[in-house]
PDB file of C-alpha atoms in Angstrom:
ATOM      1  CA  UNK A   1     100.946 126.203 103.199  1.00 89.00           C
ATOM      2  CA  UNK A   2      99.671 125.621 106.699  1.00 90.00           C
ATOM      3  CA  UNK A   3      96.122 125.127 105.435  1.00 89.00           C
ATOM      4  CA  UNK A   4      97.364 122.786 102.728  1.00 90.00           C
ATOM      5  CA  UNK A   5      99.005 120.590 105.361  1.00 88.00           C
ATOM      6  CA  UNK A   6      95.508 119.870 106.722  1.00 89.00           C
ATOM      7  CA  UNK A   7      94.123 118.605 103.389  1.00 90.00           C
ATOM      8  CA  UNK A   8      93.449 114.872 103.360  1.00 89.00           C
ATOM      9  CA  UNK A   9      95.059 113.137 100.381  1.00 90.00           C
ATOM     10  CA  UNK A  10      96.498 109.668  99.987  1.00 88.00           C
ATOM     11  CA  UNK A  11      99.928 108.370  99.053  1.00 90.00           C
ATOM     12  CA  UNK A  12     101.728 110.008  96.169  1.00 92.00           C
ATOM     13  CA  UNK A  13      99.089 112.730  95.851  1.00 93.00           C
ATOM     14  CA  UNK A  14      99.705 113.836  99.456  1.00 93.00           C
ATOM     15  CA  UNK A  15     103.468 113.930  98.931  1.00 94.00           C
ATOM     16  CA  UNK A  16     103.198 115.875  95.670  1.00 95.00           C
ATOM     17  CA  UNK A  17     100.615 118.260  97.138  1.00 95.00           C
ATOM     18  CA  UNK A  18     102.824 119.074 100.121  1.00 95.00           C
ATOM     19  CA  UNK A  19     105.876 119.581  97.914  1.00 96.00           C
ATOM     20  CA  UNK A  20     103.994 121.820  95.467  1.00 97.00           C
ATOM     21  CA  UNK A  21     102.394 123.921  98.210  1.00 96.00           C
ATOM     22  CA  UNK A  22     105.757 124.344  99.926  1.00 97.00           C
ATOM     23  CA  UNK A  23     107.260 125.313  96.560  1.00 98.00           C
ATOM     24  CA  UNK A  24     104.819 128.234  96.327  1.00 98.00           C
ATOM     25  CA  UNK A  25     106.013 129.705  99.611  1.00 97.00           C
ATOM     26  CA  UNK A  26     109.696 129.044  99.037  1.00 98.00           C
ATOM     27  CA  UNK A  27     109.768 130.459  95.498  1.00 98.00           C
ATOM     28  CA  UNK A  28     107.931 133.608  96.580  1.00 98.00           C
ATOM     29  CA  UNK A  29     110.439 134.033  99.384  1.00 97.00           C
ATOM     30  CA  UNK A  30     113.487 133.346  97.252  1.00 98.00           C
ATOM     31  CA  UNK A  31     112.228 135.519  94.418  1.00 97.00           C
ATOM     32  CA  UNK A  32     111.728 138.475  96.722  1.00 95.00           C
ATOM     33  CA  UNK A  33     115.445 138.437  97.498  1.00 96.00           C
ATOM     34  CA  UNK A  34     116.656 138.487  93.906  1.00 95.00           C
ATOM     35  CA  UNK A  35     118.344 141.661  92.656  1.00 95.00           C
ATOM     36  CA  UNK A  36     116.749 141.992  89.225  1.00 95.00           C
ATOM     37  CA  UNK A  37     113.170 142.113  87.974  1.00 95.00           C
ATOM     38  CA  UNK A  38     113.886 139.249  85.594  1.00 96.00           C
ATOM     39  CA  UNK A  39     115.168 137.007  88.390  1.00 96.00           C
ATOM     40  CA  UNK A  40     112.227 137.868  90.653  1.00 97.00           C
ATOM     41  CA  UNK A  41     109.713 137.231  87.879  1.00 97.00           C
ATOM     42  CA  UNK A  42     111.235 133.799  87.167  1.00 98.00           C
ATOM     43  CA  UNK A  43     110.718 132.667  90.755  1.00 98.00           C
ATOM     44  CA  UNK A  44     107.226 134.158  90.901  1.00 98.00           C
ATOM     45  CA  UNK A  45     106.241 132.272  87.753  1.00 98.00           C
ATOM     46  CA  UNK A  46     107.572 129.052  89.289  1.00 98.00           C
ATOM     47  CA  UNK A  47     105.416 129.759  92.354  1.00 98.00           C
ATOM     48  CA  UNK A  48     102.430 130.287  90.065  1.00 98.00           C
ATOM     49  CA  UNK A  49     103.071 126.955  88.350  1.00 98.00           C
ATOM     50  CA  UNK A  50     103.223 125.229  91.721  1.00 98.00           C
ATOM     51  CA  UNK A  51      99.920 126.843  92.675  1.00 97.00           C
ATOM     52  CA  UNK A  52      98.356 125.452  89.485  1.00 96.00           C
ATOM     53  CA  UNK A  53      99.662 122.032  90.460  1.00 96.00           C
ATOM     54  CA  UNK A  54      98.108 122.234  93.921  1.00 94.00           C
ATOM     55  CA  UNK A  55      94.792 123.345  92.378  1.00 93.00           C
ATOM     56  CA  UNK A  56      94.782 120.335  90.088  1.00 93.00           C
ATOM     57  CA  UNK A  57      95.360 117.984  92.996  1.00 92.00           C
ATOM     58  CA  UNK A  58      92.549 119.658  94.950  1.00 89.00           C
ATOM     59  CA  UNK A  59      90.249 119.256  91.950  1.00 89.00           C
ATOM     60  CA  UNK A  60      91.175 115.594  91.487  1.00 89.00           C
ATOM     61  CA  UNK A  61      90.419 114.981  95.144  1.00 87.00           C
ATOM     62  CA  UNK A  62      87.124 116.890  95.005  1.00 84.00           C
ATOM     63  CA  UNK A  63      88.281 119.407  97.612  1.00 81.00           C
ATOM     64  CA  UNK A  64      86.707 122.770  96.800  1.00 82.00           C
ATOM     65  CA  UNK A  65      87.276 124.299 100.241  1.00 80.00           C
ATOM     66  CA  UNK A  66      90.519 126.063  99.354  1.00 86.00           C
ATOM     67  CA  UNK A  67      89.546 127.042  95.800  1.00 83.00           C
ATOM     68  CA  UNK A  68      88.460 130.584  96.680  1.00 83.00           C
ATOM     69  CA  UNK A  69      91.672 131.267  98.571  1.00 89.00           C
ATOM     70  CA  UNK A  70      93.717 129.658  95.818  1.00 90.00           C
ATOM     71  CA  UNK A  71      92.004 131.860  93.229  1.00 88.00           C
ATOM     72  CA  UNK A  72      92.924 134.985  95.171  1.00 92.00           C
ATOM     73  CA  UNK A  73      96.462 133.793  95.738  1.00 95.00           C
ATOM     74  CA  UNK A  74      96.792 132.962  92.046  1.00 95.00           C
ATOM     75  CA  UNK A  75      95.696 136.468  91.085  1.00 96.00           C
ATOM     76  CA  UNK A  76      98.232 138.021  93.471  1.00 96.00           C
ATOM     77  CA  UNK A  77     101.076 135.833  92.235  1.00 97.00           C
ATOM     78  CA  UNK A  78     100.148 136.453  88.583  1.00 96.00           C
ATOM     79  CA  UNK A  79     100.257 140.214  89.148  1.00 96.00           C
ATOM     80  CA  UNK A  80     103.500 139.944  91.076  1.00 96.00           C
ATOM     81  CA  UNK A  81     105.119 137.878  88.319  1.00 96.00           C
ATOM     82  CA  UNK A  82     104.130 140.405  85.668  1.00 96.00           C
ATOM     83  CA  UNK A  83     105.227 143.386  87.752  1.00 94.00           C
ATOM     84  CA  UNK A  84     108.054 142.200  90.030  1.00 93.00           C
ATOM     85  CA  UNK A  85     109.040 145.757  91.005  1.00 85.00           C
ATOM     86  CA  UNK A  86     112.461 147.135  91.759  1.00 62.00           C
ATOM     87  CA  UNK A  87     115.239 147.774  89.269  1.00 53.00           C
TER      88      UNK A  87
END
């Protein structure tokens, strides 16, 4: 999220990018506190969707700098969503 705040975008794209990148962090955090695997997975999948949204905005803007990190983060979130652990 902190690195996303530094990305230069204009107008509505900047607003949407900041909201989507913040959504990743917040949904991962909220999901980790849920009592069931199903609840955790739901929040992790929302975080994954928000990551896809941020990637699209980076692509539209021609910003490839964060793509490698976003790929890794996407893989981690995808795994987490499919295996949310716990009971």
